[in-house]
Tab-separated table of N, CA and C in Angstrom:
chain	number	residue	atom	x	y	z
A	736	UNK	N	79.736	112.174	106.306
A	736	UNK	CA	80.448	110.923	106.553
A	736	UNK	C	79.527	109.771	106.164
A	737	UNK	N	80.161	109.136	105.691
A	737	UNK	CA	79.625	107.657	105.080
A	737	UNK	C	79.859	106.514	105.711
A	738	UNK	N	80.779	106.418	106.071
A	738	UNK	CA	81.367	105.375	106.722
A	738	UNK	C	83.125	105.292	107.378
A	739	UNK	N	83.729	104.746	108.280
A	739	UNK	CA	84.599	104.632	108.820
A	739	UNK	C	85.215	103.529	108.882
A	740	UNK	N	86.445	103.149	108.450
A	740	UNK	CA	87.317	101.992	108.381
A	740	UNK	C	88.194	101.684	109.056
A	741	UNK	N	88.678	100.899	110.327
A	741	UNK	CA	87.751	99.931	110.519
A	741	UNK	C	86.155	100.783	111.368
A	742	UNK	N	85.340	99.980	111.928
A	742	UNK	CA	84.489	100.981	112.441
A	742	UNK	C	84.178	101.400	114.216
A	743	UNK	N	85.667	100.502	114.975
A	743	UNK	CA	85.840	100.945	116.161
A	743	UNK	C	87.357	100.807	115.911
A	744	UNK	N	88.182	100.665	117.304
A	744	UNK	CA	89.413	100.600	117.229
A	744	UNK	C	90.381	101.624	118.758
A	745	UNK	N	90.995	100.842	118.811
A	745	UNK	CA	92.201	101.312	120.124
A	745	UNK	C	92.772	102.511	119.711
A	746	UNK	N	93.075	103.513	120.714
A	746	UNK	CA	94.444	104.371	120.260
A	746	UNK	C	95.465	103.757	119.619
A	747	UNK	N	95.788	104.756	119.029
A	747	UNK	CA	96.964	104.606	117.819
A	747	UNK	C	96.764	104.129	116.312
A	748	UNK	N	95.135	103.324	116.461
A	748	UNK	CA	94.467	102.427	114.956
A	748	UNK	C	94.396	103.955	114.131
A	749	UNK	N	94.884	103.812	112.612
A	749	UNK	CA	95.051	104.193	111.729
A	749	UNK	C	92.977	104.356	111.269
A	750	UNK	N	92.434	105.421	110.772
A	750	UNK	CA	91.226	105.437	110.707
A	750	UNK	C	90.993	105.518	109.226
A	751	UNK	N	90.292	105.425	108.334
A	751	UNK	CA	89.683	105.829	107.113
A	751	UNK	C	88.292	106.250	107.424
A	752	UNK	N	88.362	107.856	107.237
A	752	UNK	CA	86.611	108.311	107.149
A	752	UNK	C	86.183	108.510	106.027
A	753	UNK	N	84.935	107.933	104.939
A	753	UNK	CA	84.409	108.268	103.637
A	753	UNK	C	83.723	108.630	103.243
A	754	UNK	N	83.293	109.784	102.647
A	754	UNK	CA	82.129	110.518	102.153
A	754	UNK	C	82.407	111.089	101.050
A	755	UNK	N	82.017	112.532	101.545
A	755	UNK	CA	81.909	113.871	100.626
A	755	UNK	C	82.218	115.137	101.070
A	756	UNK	N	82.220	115.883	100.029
A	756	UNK	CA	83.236	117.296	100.429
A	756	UNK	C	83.277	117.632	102.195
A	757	UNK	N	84.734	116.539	102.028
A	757	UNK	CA	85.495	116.990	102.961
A	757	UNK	C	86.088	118.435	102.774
A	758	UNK	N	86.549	118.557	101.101
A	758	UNK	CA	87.283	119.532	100.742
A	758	UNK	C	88.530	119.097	101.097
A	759	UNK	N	89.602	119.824	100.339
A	759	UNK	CA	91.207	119.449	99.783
A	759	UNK	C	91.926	119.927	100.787
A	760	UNK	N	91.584	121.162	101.836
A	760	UNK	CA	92.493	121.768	102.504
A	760	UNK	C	92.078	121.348	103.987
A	761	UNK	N	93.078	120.531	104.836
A	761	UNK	CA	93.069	119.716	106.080
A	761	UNK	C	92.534	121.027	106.921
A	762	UNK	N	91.335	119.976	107.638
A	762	UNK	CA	90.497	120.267	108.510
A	762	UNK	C	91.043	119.649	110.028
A	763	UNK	N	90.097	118.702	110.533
A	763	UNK	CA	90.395	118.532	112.007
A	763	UNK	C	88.936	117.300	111.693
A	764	UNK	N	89.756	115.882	112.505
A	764	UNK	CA	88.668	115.406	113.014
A	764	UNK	C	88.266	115.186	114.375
A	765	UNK	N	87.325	115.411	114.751
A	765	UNK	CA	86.969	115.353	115.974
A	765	UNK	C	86.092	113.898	116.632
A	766	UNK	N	86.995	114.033	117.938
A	766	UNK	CA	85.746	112.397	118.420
A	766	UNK	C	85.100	113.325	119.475
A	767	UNK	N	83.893	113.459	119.768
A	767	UNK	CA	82.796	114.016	120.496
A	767	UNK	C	82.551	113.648	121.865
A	768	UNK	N	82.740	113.598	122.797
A	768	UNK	CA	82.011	112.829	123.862
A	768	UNK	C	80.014	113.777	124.097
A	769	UNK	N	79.663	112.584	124.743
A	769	UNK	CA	78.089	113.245	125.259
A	769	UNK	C	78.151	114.467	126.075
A	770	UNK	N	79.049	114.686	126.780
A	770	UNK	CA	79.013	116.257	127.578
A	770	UNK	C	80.032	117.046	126.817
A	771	UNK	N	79.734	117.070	125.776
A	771	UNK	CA	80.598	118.252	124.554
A	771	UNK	C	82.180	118.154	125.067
A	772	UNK	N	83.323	117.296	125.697
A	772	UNK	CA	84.020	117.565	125.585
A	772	UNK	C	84.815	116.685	124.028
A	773	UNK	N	85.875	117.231	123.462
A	773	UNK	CA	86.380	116.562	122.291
A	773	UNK	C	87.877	116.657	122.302
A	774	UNK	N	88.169	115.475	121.466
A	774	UNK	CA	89.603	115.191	121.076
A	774	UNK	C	90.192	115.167	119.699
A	775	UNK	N	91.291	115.649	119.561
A	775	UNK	CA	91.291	115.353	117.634
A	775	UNK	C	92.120	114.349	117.257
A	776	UNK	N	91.560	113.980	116.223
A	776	UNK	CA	92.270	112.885	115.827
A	776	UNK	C	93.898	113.274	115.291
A	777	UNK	N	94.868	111.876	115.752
A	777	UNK	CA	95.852	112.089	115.642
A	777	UNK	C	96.812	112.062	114.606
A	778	UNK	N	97.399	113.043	113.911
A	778	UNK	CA	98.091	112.960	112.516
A	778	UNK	C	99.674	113.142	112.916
A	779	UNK	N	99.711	112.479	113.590
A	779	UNK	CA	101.521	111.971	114.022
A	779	UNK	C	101.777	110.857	113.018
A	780	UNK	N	101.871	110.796	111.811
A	780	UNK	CA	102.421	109.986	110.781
A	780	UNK	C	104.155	109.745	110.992
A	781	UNK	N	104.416	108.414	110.958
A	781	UNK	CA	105.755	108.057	110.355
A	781	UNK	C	106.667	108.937	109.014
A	782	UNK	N	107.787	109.352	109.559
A	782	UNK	CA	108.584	110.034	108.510
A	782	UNK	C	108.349	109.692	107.061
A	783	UNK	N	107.835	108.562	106.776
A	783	UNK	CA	107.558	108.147	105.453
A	783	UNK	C	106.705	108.231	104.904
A	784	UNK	N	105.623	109.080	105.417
A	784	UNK	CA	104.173	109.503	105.951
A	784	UNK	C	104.248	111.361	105.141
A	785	UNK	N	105.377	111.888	105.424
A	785	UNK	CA	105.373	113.074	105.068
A	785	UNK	C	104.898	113.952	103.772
A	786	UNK	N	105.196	113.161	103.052
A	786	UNK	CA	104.787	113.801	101.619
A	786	UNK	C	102.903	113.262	101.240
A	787	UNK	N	102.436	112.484	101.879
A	787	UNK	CA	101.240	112.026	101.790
A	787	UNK	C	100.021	112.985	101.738
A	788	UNK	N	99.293	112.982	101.581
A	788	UNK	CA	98.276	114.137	101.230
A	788	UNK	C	96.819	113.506	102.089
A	789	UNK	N	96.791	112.991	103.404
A	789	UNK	CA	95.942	112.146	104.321
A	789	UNK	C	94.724	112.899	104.235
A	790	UNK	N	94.702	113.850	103.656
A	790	UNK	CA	93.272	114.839	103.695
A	790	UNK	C	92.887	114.933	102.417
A	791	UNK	N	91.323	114.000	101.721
A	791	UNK	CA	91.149	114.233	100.818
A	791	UNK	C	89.407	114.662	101.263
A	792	UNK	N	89.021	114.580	99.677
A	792	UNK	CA	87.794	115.383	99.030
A	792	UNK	C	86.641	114.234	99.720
A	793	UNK	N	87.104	113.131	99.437
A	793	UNK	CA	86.239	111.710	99.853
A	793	UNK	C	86.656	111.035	101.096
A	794	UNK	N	87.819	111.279	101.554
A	794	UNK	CA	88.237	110.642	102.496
A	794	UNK	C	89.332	111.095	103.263
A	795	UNK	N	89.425	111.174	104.461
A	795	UNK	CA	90.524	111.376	105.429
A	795	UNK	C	91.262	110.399	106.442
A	796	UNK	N	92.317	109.976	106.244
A	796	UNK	CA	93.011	108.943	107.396
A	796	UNK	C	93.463	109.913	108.730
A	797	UNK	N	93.137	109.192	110.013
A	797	UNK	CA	93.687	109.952	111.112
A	797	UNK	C	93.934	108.623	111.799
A	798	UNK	N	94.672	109.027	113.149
A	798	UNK	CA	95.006	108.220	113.659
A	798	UNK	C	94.205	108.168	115.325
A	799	UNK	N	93.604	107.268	115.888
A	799	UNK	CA	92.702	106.996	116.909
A	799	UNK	C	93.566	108.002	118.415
A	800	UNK	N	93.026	108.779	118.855
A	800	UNK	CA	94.276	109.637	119.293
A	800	UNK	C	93.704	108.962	120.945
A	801	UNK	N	94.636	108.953	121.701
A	801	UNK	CA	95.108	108.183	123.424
A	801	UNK	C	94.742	108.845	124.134
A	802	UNK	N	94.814	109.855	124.410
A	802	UNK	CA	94.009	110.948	125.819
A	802	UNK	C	93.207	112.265	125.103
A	803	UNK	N	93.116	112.719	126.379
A	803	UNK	CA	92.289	114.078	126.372
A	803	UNK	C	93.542	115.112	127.122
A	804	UNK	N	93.301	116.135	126.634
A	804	UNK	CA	94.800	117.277	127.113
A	804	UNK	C	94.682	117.467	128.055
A	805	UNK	N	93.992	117.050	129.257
A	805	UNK	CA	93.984	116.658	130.544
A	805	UNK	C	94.721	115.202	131.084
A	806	UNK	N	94.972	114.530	130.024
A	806	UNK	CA	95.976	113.464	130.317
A	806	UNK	C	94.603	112.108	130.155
A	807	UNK	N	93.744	112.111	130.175
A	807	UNK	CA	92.966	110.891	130.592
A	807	UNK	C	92.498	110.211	129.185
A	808	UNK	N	92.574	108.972	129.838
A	808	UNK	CA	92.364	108.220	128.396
A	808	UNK	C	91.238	108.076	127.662
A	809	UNK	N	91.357	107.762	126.526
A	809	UNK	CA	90.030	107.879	125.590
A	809	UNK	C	89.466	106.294	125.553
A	810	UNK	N	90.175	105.572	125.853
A	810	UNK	CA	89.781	103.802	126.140
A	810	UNK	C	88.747	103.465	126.630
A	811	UNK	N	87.807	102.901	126.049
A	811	UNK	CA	86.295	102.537	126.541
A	811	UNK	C	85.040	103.269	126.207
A	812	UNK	N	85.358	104.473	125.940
A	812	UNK	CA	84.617	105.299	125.462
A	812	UNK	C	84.007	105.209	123.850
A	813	UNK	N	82.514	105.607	123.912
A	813	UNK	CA	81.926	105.512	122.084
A	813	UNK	C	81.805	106.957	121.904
A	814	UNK	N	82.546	107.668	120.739
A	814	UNK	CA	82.540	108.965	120.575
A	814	UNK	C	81.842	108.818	119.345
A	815	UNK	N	81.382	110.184	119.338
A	815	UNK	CA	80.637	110.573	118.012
A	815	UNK	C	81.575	111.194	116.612
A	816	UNK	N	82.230	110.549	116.135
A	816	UNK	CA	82.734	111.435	115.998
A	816	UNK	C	82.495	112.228	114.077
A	817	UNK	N	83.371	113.453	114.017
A	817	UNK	CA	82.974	114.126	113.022
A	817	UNK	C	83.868	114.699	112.153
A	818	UNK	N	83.767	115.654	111.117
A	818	UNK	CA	85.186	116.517	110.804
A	818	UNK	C	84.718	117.742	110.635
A	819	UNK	N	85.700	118.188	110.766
A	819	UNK	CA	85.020	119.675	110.920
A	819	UNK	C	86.322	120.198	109.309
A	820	UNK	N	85.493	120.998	108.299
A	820	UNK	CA	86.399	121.214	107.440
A	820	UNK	C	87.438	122.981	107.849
A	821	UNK	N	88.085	122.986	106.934
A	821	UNK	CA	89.165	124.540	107.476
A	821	UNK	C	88.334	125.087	106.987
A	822	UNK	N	87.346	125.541	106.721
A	822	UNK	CA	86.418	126.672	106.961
A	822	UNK	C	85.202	126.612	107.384
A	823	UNK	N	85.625	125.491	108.484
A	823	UNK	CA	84.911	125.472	110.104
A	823	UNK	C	83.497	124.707	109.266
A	824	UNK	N	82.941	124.369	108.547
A	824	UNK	CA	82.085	123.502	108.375
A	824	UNK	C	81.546	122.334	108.798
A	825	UNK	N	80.840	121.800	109.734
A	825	UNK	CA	80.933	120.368	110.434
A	825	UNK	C	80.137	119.337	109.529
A	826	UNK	N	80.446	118.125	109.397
A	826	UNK	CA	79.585	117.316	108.618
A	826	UNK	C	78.919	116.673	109.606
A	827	UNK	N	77.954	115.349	109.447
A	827	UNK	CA	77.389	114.621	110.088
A	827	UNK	C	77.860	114.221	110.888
A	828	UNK	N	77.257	113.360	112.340
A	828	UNK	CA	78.686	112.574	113.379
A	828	UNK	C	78.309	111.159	113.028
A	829	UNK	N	79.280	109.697	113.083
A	829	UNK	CA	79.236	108.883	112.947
A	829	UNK	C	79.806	108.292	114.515
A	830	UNK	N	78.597	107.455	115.050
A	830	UNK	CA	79.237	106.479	116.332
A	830	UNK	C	80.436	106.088	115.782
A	831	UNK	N	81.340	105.994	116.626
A	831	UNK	CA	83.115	105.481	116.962
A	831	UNK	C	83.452	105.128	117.877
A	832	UNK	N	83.212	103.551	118.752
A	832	UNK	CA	83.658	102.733	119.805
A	832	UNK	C	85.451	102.974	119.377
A	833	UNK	N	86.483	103.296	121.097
A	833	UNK	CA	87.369	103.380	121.130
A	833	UNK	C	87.805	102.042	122.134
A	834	UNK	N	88.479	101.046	121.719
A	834	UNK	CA	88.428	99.981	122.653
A	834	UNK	C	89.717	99.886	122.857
A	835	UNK	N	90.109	98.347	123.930
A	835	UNK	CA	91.969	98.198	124.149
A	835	UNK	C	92.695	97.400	123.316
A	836	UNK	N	91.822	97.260	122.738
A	836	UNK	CA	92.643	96.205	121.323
A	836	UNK	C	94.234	96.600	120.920
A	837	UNK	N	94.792	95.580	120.546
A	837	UNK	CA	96.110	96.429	119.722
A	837	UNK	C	95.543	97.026	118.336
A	838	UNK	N	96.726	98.271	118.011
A	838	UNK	CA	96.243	98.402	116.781
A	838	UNK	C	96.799	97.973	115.657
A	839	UNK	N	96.158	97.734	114.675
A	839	UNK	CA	96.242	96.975	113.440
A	839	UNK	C	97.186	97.721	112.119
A	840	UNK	N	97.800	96.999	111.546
A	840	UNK	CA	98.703	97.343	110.396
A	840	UNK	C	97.711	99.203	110.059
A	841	UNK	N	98.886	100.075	109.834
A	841	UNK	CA	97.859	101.374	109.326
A	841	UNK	C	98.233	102.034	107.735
A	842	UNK	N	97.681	102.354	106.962
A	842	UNK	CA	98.074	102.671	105.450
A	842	UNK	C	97.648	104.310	106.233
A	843	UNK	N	98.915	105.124	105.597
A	843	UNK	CA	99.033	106.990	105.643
A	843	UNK	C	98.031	107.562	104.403
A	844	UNK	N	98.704	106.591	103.452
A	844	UNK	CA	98.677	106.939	101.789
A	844	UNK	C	99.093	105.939	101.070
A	845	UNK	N	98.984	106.353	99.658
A	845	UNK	CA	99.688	105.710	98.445
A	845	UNK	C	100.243	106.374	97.855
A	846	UNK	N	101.680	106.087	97.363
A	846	UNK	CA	102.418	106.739	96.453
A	846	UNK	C	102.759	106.221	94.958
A	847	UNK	N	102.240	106.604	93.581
A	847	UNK	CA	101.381	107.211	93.521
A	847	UNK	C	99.825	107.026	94.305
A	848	UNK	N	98.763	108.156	94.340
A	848	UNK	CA	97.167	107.450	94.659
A	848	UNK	C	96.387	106.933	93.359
A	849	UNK	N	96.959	106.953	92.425
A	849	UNK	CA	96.077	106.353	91.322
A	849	UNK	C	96.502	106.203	89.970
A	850	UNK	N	96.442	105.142	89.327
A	850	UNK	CA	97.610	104.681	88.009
A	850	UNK	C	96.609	103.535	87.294
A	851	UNK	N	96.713	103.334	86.230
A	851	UNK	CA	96.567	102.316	85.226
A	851	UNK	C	97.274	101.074	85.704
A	852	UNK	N	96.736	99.593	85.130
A	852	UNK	CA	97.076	98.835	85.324
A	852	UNK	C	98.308	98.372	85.359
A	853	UNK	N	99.597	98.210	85.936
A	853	UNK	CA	100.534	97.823	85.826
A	853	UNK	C	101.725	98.788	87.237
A	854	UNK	N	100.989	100.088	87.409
A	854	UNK	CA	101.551	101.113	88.129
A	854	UNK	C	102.045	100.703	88.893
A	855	UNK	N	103.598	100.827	89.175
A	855	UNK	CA	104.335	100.874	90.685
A	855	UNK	C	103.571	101.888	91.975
A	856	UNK	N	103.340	101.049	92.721
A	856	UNK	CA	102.186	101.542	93.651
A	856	UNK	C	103.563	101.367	95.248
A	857	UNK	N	103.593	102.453	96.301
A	857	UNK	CA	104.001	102.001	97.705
A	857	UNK	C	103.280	102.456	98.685
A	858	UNK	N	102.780	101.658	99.229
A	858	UNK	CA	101.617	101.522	100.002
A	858	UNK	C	102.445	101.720	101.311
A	859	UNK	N	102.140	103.121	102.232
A	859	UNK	CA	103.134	103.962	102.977
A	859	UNK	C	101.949	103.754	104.695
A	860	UNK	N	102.630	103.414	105.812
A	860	UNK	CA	102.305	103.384	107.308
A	860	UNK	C	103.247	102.665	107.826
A	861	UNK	N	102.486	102.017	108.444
A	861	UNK	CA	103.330	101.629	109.905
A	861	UNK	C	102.660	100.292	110.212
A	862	UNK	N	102.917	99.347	111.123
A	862	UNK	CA	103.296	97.744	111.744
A	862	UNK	C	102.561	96.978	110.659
A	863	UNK	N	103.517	96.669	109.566
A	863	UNK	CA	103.369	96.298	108.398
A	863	UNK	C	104.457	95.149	108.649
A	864	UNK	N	104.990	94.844	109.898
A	864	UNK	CA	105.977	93.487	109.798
A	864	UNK	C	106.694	93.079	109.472
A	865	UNK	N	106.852	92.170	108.959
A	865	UNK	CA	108.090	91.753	107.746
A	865	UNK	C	107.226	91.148	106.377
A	866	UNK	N	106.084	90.305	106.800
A	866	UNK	CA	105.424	90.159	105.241
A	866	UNK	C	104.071	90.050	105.774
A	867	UNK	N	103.159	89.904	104.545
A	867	UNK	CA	101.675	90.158	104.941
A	867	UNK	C	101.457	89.682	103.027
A	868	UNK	N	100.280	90.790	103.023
A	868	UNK	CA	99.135	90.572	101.550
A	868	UNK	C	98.838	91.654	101.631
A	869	UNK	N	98.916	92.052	99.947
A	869	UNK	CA	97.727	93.566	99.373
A	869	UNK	C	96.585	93.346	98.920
A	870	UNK	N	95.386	93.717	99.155
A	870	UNK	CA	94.284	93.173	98.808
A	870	UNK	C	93.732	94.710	97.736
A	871	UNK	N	93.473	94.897	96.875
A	871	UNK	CA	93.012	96.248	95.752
A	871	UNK	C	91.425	96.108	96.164
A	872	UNK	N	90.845	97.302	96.002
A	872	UNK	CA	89.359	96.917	96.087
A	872	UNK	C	88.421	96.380	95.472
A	873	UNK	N	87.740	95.569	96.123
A	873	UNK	CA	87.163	94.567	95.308
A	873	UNK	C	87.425	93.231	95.077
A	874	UNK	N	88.484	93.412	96.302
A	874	UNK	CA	89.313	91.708	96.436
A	874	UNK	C	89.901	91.523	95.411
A	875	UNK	N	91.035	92.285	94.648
A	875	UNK	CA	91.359	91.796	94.114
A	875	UNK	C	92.999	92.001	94.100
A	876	UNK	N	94.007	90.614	94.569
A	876	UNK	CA	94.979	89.831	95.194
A	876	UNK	C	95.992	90.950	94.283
A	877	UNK	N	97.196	91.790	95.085
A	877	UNK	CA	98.266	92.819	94.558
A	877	UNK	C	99.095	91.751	94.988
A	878	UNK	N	100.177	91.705	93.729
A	878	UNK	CA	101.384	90.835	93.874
A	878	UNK	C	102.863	91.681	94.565
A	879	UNK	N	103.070	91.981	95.839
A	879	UNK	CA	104.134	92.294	96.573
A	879	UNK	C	105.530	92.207	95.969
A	880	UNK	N	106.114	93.074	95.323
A	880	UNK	CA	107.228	93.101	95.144
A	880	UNK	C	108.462	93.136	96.024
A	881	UNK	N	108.074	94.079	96.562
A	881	UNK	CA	109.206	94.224	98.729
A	881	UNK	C	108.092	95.049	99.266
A	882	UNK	N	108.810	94.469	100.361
A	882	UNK	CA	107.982	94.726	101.730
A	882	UNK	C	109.326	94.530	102.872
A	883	UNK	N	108.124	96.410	103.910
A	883	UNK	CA	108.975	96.112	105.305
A	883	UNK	C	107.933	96.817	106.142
A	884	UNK	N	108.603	97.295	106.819
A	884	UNK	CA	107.504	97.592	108.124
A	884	UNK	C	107.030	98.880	107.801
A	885	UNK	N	108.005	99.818	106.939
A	885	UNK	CA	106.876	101.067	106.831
A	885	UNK	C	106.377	101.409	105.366
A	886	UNK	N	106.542	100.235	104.585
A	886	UNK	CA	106.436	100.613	103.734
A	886	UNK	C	106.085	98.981	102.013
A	887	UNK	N	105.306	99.318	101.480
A	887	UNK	CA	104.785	98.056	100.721
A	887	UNK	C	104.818	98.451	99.493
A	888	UNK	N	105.734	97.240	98.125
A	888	UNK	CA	105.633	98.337	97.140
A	888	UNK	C	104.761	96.745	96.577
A	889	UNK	N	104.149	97.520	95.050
A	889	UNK	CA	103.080	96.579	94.509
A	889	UNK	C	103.039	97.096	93.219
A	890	UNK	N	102.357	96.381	92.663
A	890	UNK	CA	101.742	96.819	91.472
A	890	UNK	C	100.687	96.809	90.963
A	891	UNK	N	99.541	98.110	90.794
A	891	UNK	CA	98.041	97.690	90.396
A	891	UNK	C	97.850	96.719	89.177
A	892	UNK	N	97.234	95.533	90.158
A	892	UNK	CA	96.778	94.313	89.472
A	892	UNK	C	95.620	94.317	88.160
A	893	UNK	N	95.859	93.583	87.223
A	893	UNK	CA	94.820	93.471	86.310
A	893	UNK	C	93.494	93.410	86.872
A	894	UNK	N	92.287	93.974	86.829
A	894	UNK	CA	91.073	94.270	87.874
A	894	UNK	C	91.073	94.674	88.675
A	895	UNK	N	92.050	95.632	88.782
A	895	UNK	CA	91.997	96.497	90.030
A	895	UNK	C	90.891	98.008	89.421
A	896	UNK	N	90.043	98.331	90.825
A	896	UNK	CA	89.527	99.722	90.103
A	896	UNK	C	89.626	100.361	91.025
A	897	UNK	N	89.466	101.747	91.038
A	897	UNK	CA	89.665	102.588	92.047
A	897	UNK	C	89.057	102.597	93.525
A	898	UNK	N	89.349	102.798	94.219
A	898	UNK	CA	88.912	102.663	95.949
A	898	UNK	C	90.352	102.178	96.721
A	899	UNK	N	89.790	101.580	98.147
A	899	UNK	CA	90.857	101.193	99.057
A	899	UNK	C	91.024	100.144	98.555
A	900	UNK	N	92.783	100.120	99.225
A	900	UNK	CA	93.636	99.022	98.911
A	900	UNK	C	93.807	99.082	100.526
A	901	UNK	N	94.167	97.749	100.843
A	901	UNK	CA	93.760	96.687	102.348
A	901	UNK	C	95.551	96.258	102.282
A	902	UNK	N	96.036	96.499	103.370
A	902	UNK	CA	97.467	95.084	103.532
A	902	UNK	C	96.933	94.402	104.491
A	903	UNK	N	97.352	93.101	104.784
A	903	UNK	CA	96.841	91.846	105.307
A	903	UNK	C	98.213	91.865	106.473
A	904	UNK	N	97.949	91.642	107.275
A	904	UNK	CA	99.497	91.067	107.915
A	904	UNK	C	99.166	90.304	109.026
A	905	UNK	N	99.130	89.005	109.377
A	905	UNK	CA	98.689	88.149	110.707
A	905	UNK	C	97.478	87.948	110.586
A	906	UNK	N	96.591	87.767	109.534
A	906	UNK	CA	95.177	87.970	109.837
A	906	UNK	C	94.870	89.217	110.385
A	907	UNK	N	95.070	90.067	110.390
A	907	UNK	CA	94.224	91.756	110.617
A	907	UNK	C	94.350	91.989	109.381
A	908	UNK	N	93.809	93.428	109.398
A	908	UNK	CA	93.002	94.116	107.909
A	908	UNK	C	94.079	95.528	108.386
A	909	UNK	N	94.696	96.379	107.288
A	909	UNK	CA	94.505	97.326	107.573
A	909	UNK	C	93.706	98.432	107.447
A	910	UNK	N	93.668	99.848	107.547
A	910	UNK	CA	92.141	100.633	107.397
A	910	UNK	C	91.770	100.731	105.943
């Protein structure tokens, strides 16, 4: 693990973890507590969410998951957390503050994940509002064609290069 997007966040916040061989076939992420108990992160995606492929080679989206299967909440707590790949491999742990914040606009996926300049791009999650901003990586401003709450269509902008793409909505970031 490399890094985590955003790098704390409430139950329900949409996560981006980034590194390296995660590997292609969905694993499990785990948040750690100090007396070895753990929780996994939550992949309850929106119906529009389904065809998405949230488990990649460089990166995995999960969702900040609310209790422990004992019912108690994960709120307040800094977990370690990690991924463990499907053939049980664990990578490094990265600190992960879980706070009460609301959570922030969340991206599942992209449909397509990667196109030449001009590509019809729909940028697929959840509390996406009624309007907001696409930001491509590298800051550079995606012109919104429609937009709704689960779903953002765009088009990769001239200077756009590969990495995360950001929606804006109220001043928050999404992951």
């Amino acid at each position: 693990i490399s890094y985590v997007d955003p790098s704390q966040g409430p139950p329900g916040q949409y996560i981006t973890i980034f590194g390296s061989n995660f590997g292609t076939t969905a694993g499990t992420v785990e948040f750690l507590k100090s007396d070895g108990t753990k929780v996994i992160g939550d992949t309850s995606f929106p119906a529009v969410c389904k065809d998405v492929n949230y488990w990649q080679d460089t990166s995995v989206t999960v969702k900040v998951p609310a209790t422990f299967a004992g019912g108690s909440s994960t709120k307040g707590i800094t977990f370690s957390l990690q991924i463990k790949r499907s053939d049980a491999i664990t990578s490094n742990t990265i600190s992960f503050p879980i706070n009460s914040n609301t959570p922030t606009p969340g991206i599942c996926g992209l449909s397509p994940d990667n196109g030449p300049i001009g590509t019809a791009v729909k940028i697929l999650g959840e509390k996406f509002e009624s309007t907001g901003s696409v930001t491509f990586y590298n800051k550079v401003a995606g012109t919104v064609t429609a937009w709704g709450s689960e779903v953002v269509s765009t088009k990769v902008p001239t200077g756009a290069v590969s990495g995360p793409v950001k929606v804006t909505v109220n001043s928050t970031y999404s992951n």
